[in-house]
mmCIF file of C-alpha atoms in Angstrom:
data_model
loop_
_atom_site.group_PDB
_atom_site.id
_atom_site.type_symbol
_atom_site.label_atom_id
_atom_site.label_comp_id
_atom_site.label_asym_id
_atom_site.label_seq_id
_atom_site.Cartn_x
_atom_site.Cartn_y
_atom_site.Cartn_z
ATOM 1 C CA MET L 546 103.481 -11.294 -39.868
ATOM 2 C CA ASP L 547 105.008 -9.692 -37.080
ATOM 3 C CA LYS L 548 104.625 -11.131 -33.507
ATOM 4 C CA ARG L 549 104.394 -7.471 -32.457
ATOM 5 C CA VAL L 550 101.708 -6.664 -34.971
ATOM 6 C CA LYS L 551 99.762 -10.047 -34.478
ATOM 7 C CA TRP L 552 99.630 -9.321 -30.438
ATOM 8 C CA GLY L 553 98.404 -5.276 -31.097
ATOM 9 C CA ILE L 554 95.247 -6.365 -33.304
ATOM 10 C CA ILE L 555 94.228 -9.288 -30.360
ATOM 11 C CA ILE L 556 94.478 -6.543 -27.505
ATOM 12 C CA LEU L 557 92.477 -3.684 -29.745
ATOM 13 C CA VAL L 558 89.940 -6.605 -30.695
ATOM 14 C CA GLY L 559 89.823 -7.728 -26.368
ATOM 15 C CA ALA L 560 89.647 -3.827 -26.082
ATOM 16 C CA GLY L 561 86.487 -3.415 -28.244
ATOM 17 C CA LEU L 562 84.757 -6.035 -26.990
ATOM 18 C CA ILE L 563 85.141 -5.249 -23.417
ATOM 19 C CA GLY L 564 84.152 -1.506 -24.445
ATOM 20 C CA LEU L 565 80.390 -2.821 -26.109
ATOM 21 C CA GLY L 566 80.055 -4.935 -23.005
ATOM 22 C CA ILE L 567 79.976 -2.187 -20.633
ATOM 23 C CA HIS L 568 78.075 -0.074 -22.917
ATOM 24 C CA ASN L 569 75.023 -2.852 -23.398
ATOM 25 C CA PHE L 570 75.226 -3.013 -19.462
ATOM 26 C CA THR L 571 75.377 0.654 -18.520
ATOM 27 C CA PRO L 572 71.424 1.703 -17.356
ATOM 28 C CA LYS L 573 69.769 4.103 -19.965
ATOM 29 C CA GLU L 574 67.132 6.743 -18.917
ATOM 30 C CA ASN L 575 63.565 5.198 -19.903
ATOM 31 C CA GLU L 576 62.100 7.814 -22.121
ATOM 32 C CA GLU L 577 58.427 7.055 -21.705
ATOM 33 C CA LEU L 578 58.817 6.622 -18.414
ATOM 34 C CA ASN L 579 60.417 10.080 -18.036
ATOM 35 C CA GLU L 580 57.493 11.596 -20.323
ATOM 36 C CA ALA L 581 54.932 10.089 -17.555
ATOM 37 C CA SER L 582 56.947 11.605 -14.934
ATOM 38 C CA PRO L 583 55.488 15.079 -14.810
ATOM 39 C CA THR L 584 51.623 13.701 -15.293
ATOM 40 C CA ILE L 585 52.392 11.577 -12.195
ATOM 41 C CA LYS L 586 53.756 14.462 -10.237
ATOM 42 C CA THR L 587 50.845 16.571 -11.369
ATOM 43 C CA ASN L 588 48.243 14.416 -11.075
ATOM 44 C CA LYS L 589 49.703 14.061 -6.955
ATOM 45 C CA LYS L 590 49.645 18.205 -6.627
ATOM 46 C CA LYS L 591 45.997 17.611 -8.073
ATOM 47 C CA SER L 592 43.179 19.340 -6.006
ATOM 48 C CA LEU L 593 39.473 17.903 -5.413
ATOM 49 C CA ASN L 594 36.473 20.226 -5.668
ATOM 50 C CA VAL L 595 34.925 19.737 -2.260
ATOM 51 C CA ASN L 596 31.568 21.354 -0.748
ATOM 52 C CA ALA L 597 31.677 21.848 3.071
ATOM 53 C CA GLN L 598 30.216 22.871 6.311
ATOM 54 C CA ILE L 599 31.595 25.060 9.129
ATOM 55 C CA ILE L 600 30.042 23.156 12.405
ATOM 56 C CA LYS L 601 27.685 25.079 14.636
ATOM 57 C CA PRO L 602 25.955 23.827 17.345
ATOM 58 C CA HIS L 603 22.120 23.239 17.301
ATOM 59 C CA LEU L 604 18.917 21.711 18.796
ATOM 60 C CA LEU L 605 18.945 18.108 17.576
ATOM 61 C CA THR L 606 15.946 16.318 18.321
ATOM 62 C CA ASP L 607 15.969 12.373 17.940
ATOM 63 C CA GLN L 608 13.127 11.163 16.097
ATOM 64 C CA LEU L 609 11.579 8.011 15.626
ATOM 65 C CA PHE L 610 9.720 7.255 12.247
ATOM 66 C CA VAL L 611 7.215 4.237 11.934
ATOM 67 C CA SER L 612 4.198 3.135 9.801
ATOM 68 C CA GLY L 613 1.150 2.880 11.350
ATOM 69 C CA LYS L 614 -2.933 2.869 10.380
ATOM 70 C CA LEU L 615 -5.812 4.488 11.414
ATOM 71 C CA MET L 616 -8.511 2.417 12.653
ATOM 72 C CA PRO L 617 -12.050 3.855 14.331
ATOM 73 C CA ASP L 618 -12.831 4.635 17.600
ATOM 74 C CA GLU L 619 -15.604 1.534 17.881
ATOM 75 C CA GLU L 620 -16.454 -0.687 14.826
ATOM 76 C CA VAL L 621 -18.956 -3.371 14.592
ATOM 77 C CA ASP L 622 -21.282 -5.513 11.848
ATOM 78 C CA LEU L 623 -24.531 -5.051 12.856
ATOM 79 C CA SER L 624 -27.263 -7.853 13.333
ATOM 80 C CA PHE L 625 -30.256 -8.960 15.072
ATOM 81 C CA GLU L 626 -30.469 -10.932 18.271
ATOM 82 C CA THR L 627 -33.438 -12.717 16.934
ATOM 83 C CA SER L 628 -34.671 -14.421 13.652
ATOM 84 C CA GLY L 629 -37.314 -13.273 11.664
ATOM 85 C CA LYS L 630 -38.943 -11.879 8.477
ATOM 86 C CA ILE L 631 -37.386 -7.607 8.231
ATOM 87 C CA ILE L 632 -40.177 -5.579 7.953
ATOM 88 C CA ASP L 633 -38.608 -2.170 8.017
ATOM 89 C CA ILE L 634 -35.313 -0.672 7.305
ATOM 90 C CA ASN L 635 -34.962 3.064 8.525
ATOM 91 C CA PHE L 636 -31.630 4.114 7.603
ATOM 92 C CA THR L 637 -29.890 5.613 4.823
ATOM 93 C CA GLU L 638 -26.874 3.878 3.616
ATOM 94 C CA GLY L 639 -23.771 6.585 4.758
ATOM 95 C CA SER L 640 -25.361 8.460 7.205
ATOM 96 C CA PHE L 641 -24.708 9.430 10.498
ATOM 97 C CA VAL L 642 -26.629 7.931 13.142
ATOM 98 C CA THR L 643 -27.067 8.485 16.745
ATOM 99 C CA LYS L 644 -27.008 5.679 19.754
ATOM 100 C CA GLY L 645 -30.211 4.144 20.339
ATOM 101 C CA GLN L 646 -31.648 5.196 16.965
ATOM 102 C CA LEU L 647 -34.165 2.054 15.361
ATOM 103 C CA LEU L 648 -32.234 1.236 11.921
ATOM 104 C CA ALA L 649 -34.254 -1.986 11.088
ATOM 105 C CA LYS L 650 -36.793 -4.433 12.765
ATOM 106 C CA VAL L 651 -38.208 -8.224 12.089
ATOM 107 C CA ASN L 652 -42.071 -9.059 12.739
ATOM 108 C CA ASP L 653 -42.991 -9.391 16.061
ATOM 109 C CA SER L 654 -46.818 -9.974 15.725
ATOM 110 C CA GLN L 655 -46.552 -13.115 17.592
ATOM 111 C CA LEU L 656 -45.245 -11.556 20.539
ATOM 112 C CA GLN L 657 -47.634 -8.522 20.631
ATOM 113 C CA ALA L 658 -50.407 -10.563 20.474
ATOM 114 C CA GLN L 659 -48.919 -12.487 23.546
ATOM 115 C CA LEU L 660 -48.112 -8.916 24.898
ATOM 116 C CA ASP L 661 -51.964 -7.899 24.975
ATOM 117 C CA ARG L 662 -52.938 -11.496 26.333
ATOM 118 C CA LEU L 663 -50.797 -10.884 29.196
ATOM 119 C CA LYS L 664 -51.557 -7.386 29.801
ATOM 120 C CA ALA L 665 -55.469 -8.416 29.791
ATOM 121 C CA GLN L 666 -55.145 -10.815 32.553
ATOM 122 C CA MET L 667 -52.951 -7.962 34.736
ATOM 123 C CA PRO L 668 -56.282 -6.032 35.757
ATOM 124 C CA LEU L 669 -58.097 -9.300 37.147
ATOM 125 C CA ALA L 670 -54.781 -10.631 39.143
ATOM 126 C CA GLU L 671 -54.247 -7.018 40.856
ATOM 127 C CA ASP L 672 -57.716 -7.354 41.888
ATOM 128 C CA ARG L 673 -57.378 -10.659 43.359
ATOM 129 C CA VAL L 674 -54.241 -9.463 45.295
ATOM 130 C CA PHE L 675 -56.275 -6.871 46.857
ATOM 131 C CA ARG L 676 -59.586 -8.846 47.868
ATOM 132 C CA GLN L 677 -56.851 -11.936 49.461
ATOM 133 C CA ASN L 678 -55.389 -9.096 51.612
ATOM 134 C CA ALA L 679 -58.333 -7.789 52.682
ATOM 135 C CA LEU L 680 -59.841 -10.580 53.808
ATOM 136 C CA LEU L 681 -56.371 -11.905 55.209
ATOM 137 C CA GLN L 682 -56.519 -8.730 57.439
ATOM 138 C CA ARG L 683 -60.083 -10.004 58.799
ATOM 139 C CA ASP L 684 -58.499 -13.258 58.958
ATOM 140 C CA ALA L 685 -60.870 -14.774 56.606
ATOM 141 C CA VAL L 686 -58.118 -16.039 54.327
ATOM 142 C CA SER L 687 -55.064 -18.432 55.253
ATOM 143 C CA LYS L 688 -51.810 -16.678 54.597
ATOM 144 C CA GLU L 689 -50.606 -19.366 51.860
ATOM 145 C CA ALA L 690 -53.893 -18.645 49.786
ATOM 146 C CA TYR L 691 -52.508 -14.538 49.720
ATOM 147 C CA GLU L 692 -49.317 -15.869 49.394
ATOM 148 C CA GLN L 693 -50.326 -17.405 46.165
ATOM 149 C CA VAL L 694 -52.644 -15.052 44.208
ATOM 150 C CA LYS L 695 -48.975 -12.746 45.288
ATOM 151 C CA THR L 696 -47.277 -15.048 43.315
ATOM 152 C CA GLU L 697 -49.299 -15.815 40.498
ATOM 153 C CA LEU L 698 -49.339 -11.602 39.949
ATOM 154 C CA ALA L 699 -45.475 -11.342 40.005
ATOM 155 C CA THR L 700 -45.416 -14.513 37.685
ATOM 156 C CA LEU L 701 -47.602 -12.550 35.130
ATOM 157 C CA HIS L 702 -45.201 -9.771 35.353
ATOM 158 C CA ALA L 703 -42.230 -11.594 34.557
ATOM 159 C CA ASP L 704 -43.859 -13.153 31.461
ATOM 160 C CA ILE L 705 -44.699 -9.394 30.426
ATOM 161 C CA GLU L 706 -41.456 -8.152 30.761
ATOM 162 C CA ASN L 707 -39.911 -11.113 29.202
ATOM 163 C CA ILE L 708 -42.523 -10.542 26.407
ATOM 164 C CA LYS L 709 -41.240 -7.255 26.224
ATOM 165 C CA ALA L 710 -37.785 -8.519 25.954
ATOM 166 C CA ASN L 711 -37.560 -10.572 23.183
ATOM 167 C CA ILE L 712 -39.923 -7.614 21.118
ATOM 168 C CA ASP L 713 -36.466 -5.461 21.815
ATOM 169 C CA MET L 714 -34.630 -8.074 20.219
ATOM 170 C CA THR L 715 -36.672 -7.917 16.987
ATOM 171 C CA GLU L 716 -35.386 -3.904 16.971
ATOM 172 C CA LEU L 717 -31.968 -3.162 15.737
ATOM 173 C CA ARG L 718 -30.960 -0.194 17.396
ATOM 174 C CA ALA L 719 -27.344 1.863 16.717
ATOM 175 C CA PRO L 720 -25.275 0.936 20.288
ATOM 176 C CA PHE L 721 -23.140 4.174 19.450
ATOM 177 C CA ASP L 722 -23.012 7.542 17.265
ATOM 178 C CA GLY L 723 -21.502 6.718 13.942
ATOM 179 C CA VAL L 724 -21.552 6.119 10.396
ATOM 180 C CA ILE L 725 -23.254 3.596 9.149
ATOM 181 C CA GLY L 726 -22.193 1.919 5.769
ATOM 182 C CA LEU L 727 -23.766 -0.357 2.862
ATOM 183 C CA ARG L 728 -26.789 -2.188 4.037
ATOM 184 C CA GLN L 729 -26.271 -5.962 3.169
ATOM 185 C CA VAL L 730 -30.573 -6.868 3.168
ATOM 186 C CA SER L 731 -33.910 -5.857 1.852
ATOM 187 C CA VAL L 732 -37.342 -5.727 2.969
ATOM 188 C CA GLY L 733 -39.004 -9.131 3.247
ATOM 189 C CA ALA L 734 -35.773 -11.310 3.851
ATOM 190 C CA TYR L 735 -35.377 -13.533 6.949
ATOM 191 C CA ALA L 736 -33.107 -12.579 9.530
ATOM 192 C CA SER L 737 -31.305 -14.613 12.155
ATOM 193 C CA PRO L 738 -28.308 -13.865 14.335
ATOM 194 C CA THR L 739 -25.764 -14.432 11.650
ATOM 195 C CA THR L 740 -27.287 -11.928 9.136
ATOM 196 C CA VAL L 741 -25.148 -9.027 9.005
ATOM 197 C CA ILE L 742 -27.501 -6.018 8.191
ATOM 198 C CA ALA L 743 -24.692 -3.188 7.689
ATOM 199 C CA LYS L 744 -21.363 -1.815 9.274
ATOM 200 C CA LEU L 745 -21.487 0.785 12.334
ATOM 201 C CA THR L 746 -18.010 2.633 12.250
ATOM 202 C CA LYS L 747 -17.380 5.467 14.902
ATOM 203 C CA ILE L 748 -15.192 7.735 13.373
ATOM 204 C CA THR L 749 -14.244 10.513 15.937
ATOM 205 C CA PRO L 750 -11.889 10.049 17.623
ATOM 206 C CA LEU L 751 -9.794 7.954 15.178
ATOM 207 C CA LYS L 752 -7.521 5.492 16.454
ATOM 208 C CA VAL L 753 -3.568 5.549 14.822
ATOM 209 C CA GLU L 754 -2.171 1.846 15.776
ATOM 210 C CA PHE L 755 1.724 1.456 15.297
ATOM 211 C CA ALA L 756 4.597 -0.749 16.358
ATOM 212 C CA VAL L 757 7.836 1.184 17.834
ATOM 213 C CA PRO L 758 11.328 -1.574 18.181
ATOM 214 C CA GLU L 759 11.928 -2.628 21.860
ATOM 215 C CA ARG L 760 14.444 -0.499 22.349
ATOM 216 C CA TYR L 761 12.349 2.405 22.445
ATOM 217 C CA ALA L 762 9.065 0.673 24.431
ATOM 218 C CA ARG L 763 10.207 2.099 27.663
ATOM 219 C CA GLN L 764 10.256 5.506 26.082
ATOM 220 C CA ILE L 765 6.904 5.293 24.741
ATOM 221 C CA LYS L 766 4.345 6.086 27.303
ATOM 222 C CA LYS L 767 0.322 7.439 27.760
ATOM 223 C CA GLY L 768 0.626 11.022 26.791
ATOM 224 C CA THR L 769 3.189 10.627 24.339
ATOM 225 C CA ARG L 770 2.841 13.278 21.500
ATOM 226 C CA LEU L 771 3.057 12.656 17.856
ATOM 227 C CA SER L 772 2.139 13.492 14.075
ATOM 228 C CA PHE L 773 1.612 11.798 11.393
ATOM 229 C CA LYS L 774 0.746 12.265 7.508
ATOM 230 C CA ILE L 775 -1.318 10.665 4.980
ATOM 231 C CA GLU L 776 -0.906 10.375 1.381
ATOM 232 C CA GLY L 777 -2.352 13.257 -0.711
ATOM 233 C CA ARG L 778 -2.865 15.279 2.277
ATOM 234 C CA LEU L 779 0.987 17.618 3.066
ATOM 235 C CA ASP L 780 -0.154 18.965 6.470
ATOM 236 C CA ALA L 781 0.236 16.606 9.828
ATOM 237 C CA PHE L 782 -1.795 16.008 12.320
ATOM 238 C CA ASP L 783 -1.366 15.900 16.127
ATOM 239 C CA ALA L 784 -2.215 12.614 18.275
ATOM 240 C CA GLN L 785 -1.478 11.513 21.461
ATOM 241 C CA VAL L 786 -0.483 8.012 22.964
ATOM 242 C CA TYR L 787 -3.459 6.629 25.051
ATOM 243 C CA ALA L 788 -2.226 2.899 25.565
ATOM 244 C CA THR L 789 0.309 0.344 24.718
ATOM 245 C CA GLU L 790 0.356 -3.506 24.756
ATOM 246 C CA SER L 791 0.898 -5.323 28.119
ATOM 247 C CA SER L 792 4.154 -6.815 26.396
ATOM 248 C CA ILE L 793 6.841 -6.939 23.305
ATOM 249 C CA ASP L 794 5.225 -9.123 20.864
ATOM 250 C CA PRO L 795 7.875 -12.012 20.736
ATOM 251 C CA GLU L 796 8.061 -12.647 16.720
ATOM 252 C CA THR L 797 8.521 -8.655 15.579
ATOM 253 C CA HIS L 798 10.024 -7.702 19.039
ATOM 254 C CA THR L 799 8.220 -5.054 18.505
ATOM 255 C CA LEU L 800 5.589 -3.089 21.007
ATOM 256 C CA THR L 801 1.834 -1.899 19.734
ATOM 257 C CA VAL L 802 0.930 1.428 20.615
ATOM 258 C CA ARG L 803 -2.284 3.253 20.165
ATOM 259 C CA ALA L 804 -2.725 7.122 19.773
ATOM 260 C CA LEU L 805 -5.860 8.993 19.413
ATOM 261 C CA TYR L 806 -6.639 11.452 16.897
ATOM 262 C CA PRO L 807 -10.021 13.880 17.931
ATOM 263 C CA ASN L 808 -11.004 13.831 13.750
ATOM 264 C CA THR L 809 -13.303 16.725 14.905
ATOM 265 C CA ASN L 810 -14.723 17.100 11.489
ATOM 266 C CA GLY L 811 -14.592 13.624 10.331
ATOM 267 C CA GLU L 812 -12.650 14.726 7.579
ATOM 268 C CA LEU L 813 -10.034 11.280 7.929
ATOM 269 C CA LEU L 814 -11.237 7.614 7.165
ATOM 270 C CA PRO L 815 -10.332 4.672 8.911
ATOM 271 C CA GLY L 816 -8.514 2.126 7.043
ATOM 272 C CA ARG L 817 -5.628 4.698 5.947
ATOM 273 C CA TYR L 818 -1.854 4.597 6.391
ATOM 274 C CA ALA L 819 0.031 6.744 8.013
ATOM 275 C CA ASP L 820 3.491 7.638 8.044
ATOM 276 C CA ILE L 821 4.806 8.465 12.031
ATOM 277 C CA THR L 822 7.028 11.005 13.478
ATOM 278 C CA LEU L 823 7.560 10.182 17.115
ATOM 279 C CA LYS L 824 9.787 12.920 18.645
ATOM 280 C CA GLN L 825 11.736 11.506 21.494
ATOM 281 C CA ASN L 826 14.431 13.673 23.099
ATOM 282 C CA GLU L 827 15.860 17.308 22.204
ATOM 283 C CA ILE L 828 19.729 17.649 22.865
ATOM 284 C CA LYS L 829 20.706 21.739 22.895
ATOM 285 C CA ASP L 830 23.966 22.763 21.356
ATOM 286 C CA ALA L 831 24.445 19.356 19.980
ATOM 287 C CA ILE L 832 27.334 18.934 17.457
ATOM 288 C CA ALA L 833 25.703 17.306 14.508
ATOM 289 C CA ILE L 834 26.546 16.725 10.711
ATOM 290 C CA PRO L 835 25.056 15.725 7.314
ATOM 291 C CA SER L 836 24.809 11.786 7.275
ATOM 292 C CA GLU L 837 26.584 12.056 4.086
ATOM 293 C CA ALA L 838 29.720 13.091 5.992
ATOM 294 C CA ILE L 839 30.152 9.940 7.506
ATOM 295 C CA VAL L 840 32.795 7.253 6.221
ATOM 296 C CA PRO L 841 32.405 4.012 7.323
ATOM 297 C CA GLU L 842 35.449 2.484 7.896
ATOM 298 C CA MET L 843 36.370 -1.243 9.051
ATOM 299 C CA GLY L 844 34.002 -1.153 12.152
ATOM 300 C CA LYS L 845 34.808 2.940 12.765
ATOM 301 C CA ASN L 846 33.785 6.027 11.733
ATOM 302 C CA LYS L 847 35.470 9.078 10.339
ATOM 303 C CA VAL L 848 34.793 12.381 8.677
ATOM 304 C CA PHE L 849 37.067 14.603 6.732
ATOM 305 C CA VAL L 850 37.913 17.872 7.969
ATOM 306 C CA TYR L 851 39.631 20.793 5.694
ATOM 307 C CA ARG L 852 43.357 22.022 7.442
ATOM 308 C CA SER L 853 45.632 24.151 5.771
ATOM 309 C CA GLY L 854 44.224 23.462 2.623
ATOM 310 C CA VAL L 855 44.277 20.007 2.737
ATOM 311 C CA ALA L 856 41.779 17.067 3.993
ATOM 312 C CA GLN L 857 42.756 15.044 7.060
ATOM 313 C CA PRO L 858 40.911 12.230 7.942
ATOM 314 C CA VAL L 859 39.149 12.207 11.648
ATOM 315 C CA ASP L 860 37.778 9.349 13.781
ATOM 316 C CA VAL L 861 34.342 10.222 15.280
ATOM 317 C CA GLU L 862 32.243 8.470 17.931
ATOM 318 C CA ILE L 863 28.288 9.016 16.473
ATOM 319 C CA GLY L 864 25.243 9.609 18.826
ATOM 320 C CA ILE L 865 21.609 9.409 17.785
ATOM 321 C CA ARG L 866 20.370 9.722 14.157
ATOM 322 C CA THR L 867 17.744 12.138 12.791
ATOM 323 C CA GLU L 868 16.441 12.070 9.260
ATOM 324 C CA ALA L 869 19.588 14.162 7.794
ATOM 325 C CA GLU L 870 22.198 14.585 10.692
ATOM 326 C CA VAL L 871 24.407 12.611 12.417
ATOM 327 C CA GLN L 872 24.895 13.283 16.447
ATOM 328 C CA ILE L 873 29.046 13.605 16.954
ATOM 329 C CA VAL L 874 29.478 13.336 20.582
ATOM 330 C CA ARG L 875 33.384 12.648 20.036
ATOM 331 C CA GLY L 876 35.889 13.888 17.282
ATOM 332 C CA LEU L 877 34.650 16.914 16.338
ATOM 333 C CA ALA L 878 34.572 20.858 17.883
ATOM 334 C CA ALA L 879 32.136 23.400 16.860
ATOM 335 C CA GLY L 880 34.139 25.690 14.124
ATOM 336 C CA ASP L 881 35.334 22.608 12.348
ATOM 337 C CA THR L 882 35.434 22.126 8.679
ATOM 338 C CA ILE L 883 34.295 19.261 7.373
ATOM 339 C CA LEU L 884 33.960 17.977 3.805
ATOM 340 C CA THR L 885 30.443 17.230 2.968
ATOM 341 C CA SER L 886 31.052 15.837 -0.927
ATOM 342 C CA GLY L 887 33.969 13.794 -2.363
ATOM 343 C CA THR L 888 34.281 12.214 0.630
ATOM 344 C CA LEU L 889 35.094 8.533 -1.340
ATOM 345 C CA GLN L 890 37.472 9.873 -3.290
ATOM 346 C CA LEU L 891 39.676 12.019 -0.656
ATOM 347 C CA ARG L 892 42.803 10.834 1.122
ATOM 348 C CA THR L 893 44.676 11.818 3.367
ATOM 349 C CA GLY L 894 46.361 15.163 2.862
ATOM 350 C CA MET L 895 44.839 15.124 -0.538
ATOM 351 C CA PRO L 896 44.748 19.485 -1.614
ATOM 352 C CA VAL L 897 40.920 20.274 -1.688
ATOM 353 C CA VAL L 898 38.840 23.325 -2.964
ATOM 354 C CA LEU L 899 36.157 24.482 -0.833
ATOM 355 C CA ASP L 900 32.898 25.361 -3.720
ATOM 356 C CA ASN L 901 30.763 25.940 -1.235
ATOM 357 C CA ILE L 902 30.738 26.367 2.418
ATOM 358 C CA ASN L 903 27.459 26.980 4.679
#
């Protein structure tokens, strides 16, 4: 083979190999990426439908919500001060009784006999004093003799009063107006001072007892008004604080408070739980927003506002909280439009469409 032909073939083969290498290492267009790119671009521009609210200053009431219980104004387990057999029960279970009303009695026949005997001695003792005094006026008797009969008369009076006191102890009387509960004994039973006859409860007025966190302790004072609700009733009842405990409970770090509810008609019974609302401060022209608009992030609070069709985050400083709103003390102003839904999906600069504006 001719030498020129041989070198020509070698040159052609080398050029082919070089061309193939250049083709393999040249970057090619990614068809899958090209197909996905329009979707990504579309997603970047996709807007989110949200609800919004235009901030309008309004009155904001700082309220404290706690649980409590209704308590009777007075309550006592009734029992006799002495022992004996019950001979009479003079009350109807569940009825209203008045202060001083006789409720029950134990046998006092022996005491009555002693009282009669002492009373029978009174005329003679009084006559002795009268006669001795007349004799003393004429110096016919010593003063010591006169003092002796006076002492005997005074002792007789004291014995009579003692017997009467013992007789009073055989009578069980209502210490205050109230509703008497179920009786625990029957006529003929033997009662002692430890025997409970029935429970007497004063339900007009009622006490409302509850506890507040220690940070509110100085805000709760005598005269503070509150309202409460109980299960099964839609209406609220108004009460007024009349006393607070003298110190903070070191275990619960709360202050026990009591209020009075008139309960004029006796419609509420003690022992029920109550949901209590305490009004603290009223702030006029407050900037307040729904609590769901707040987005906590790394120890800070932010909200998203609507500006030129997109969502923009704003750091805010919050004040008091109510059941549904949060006061904003810095970061927002009247007229700002805040986004109240989809807050977890929102990002800086994301386009948004306002579905509902309050």
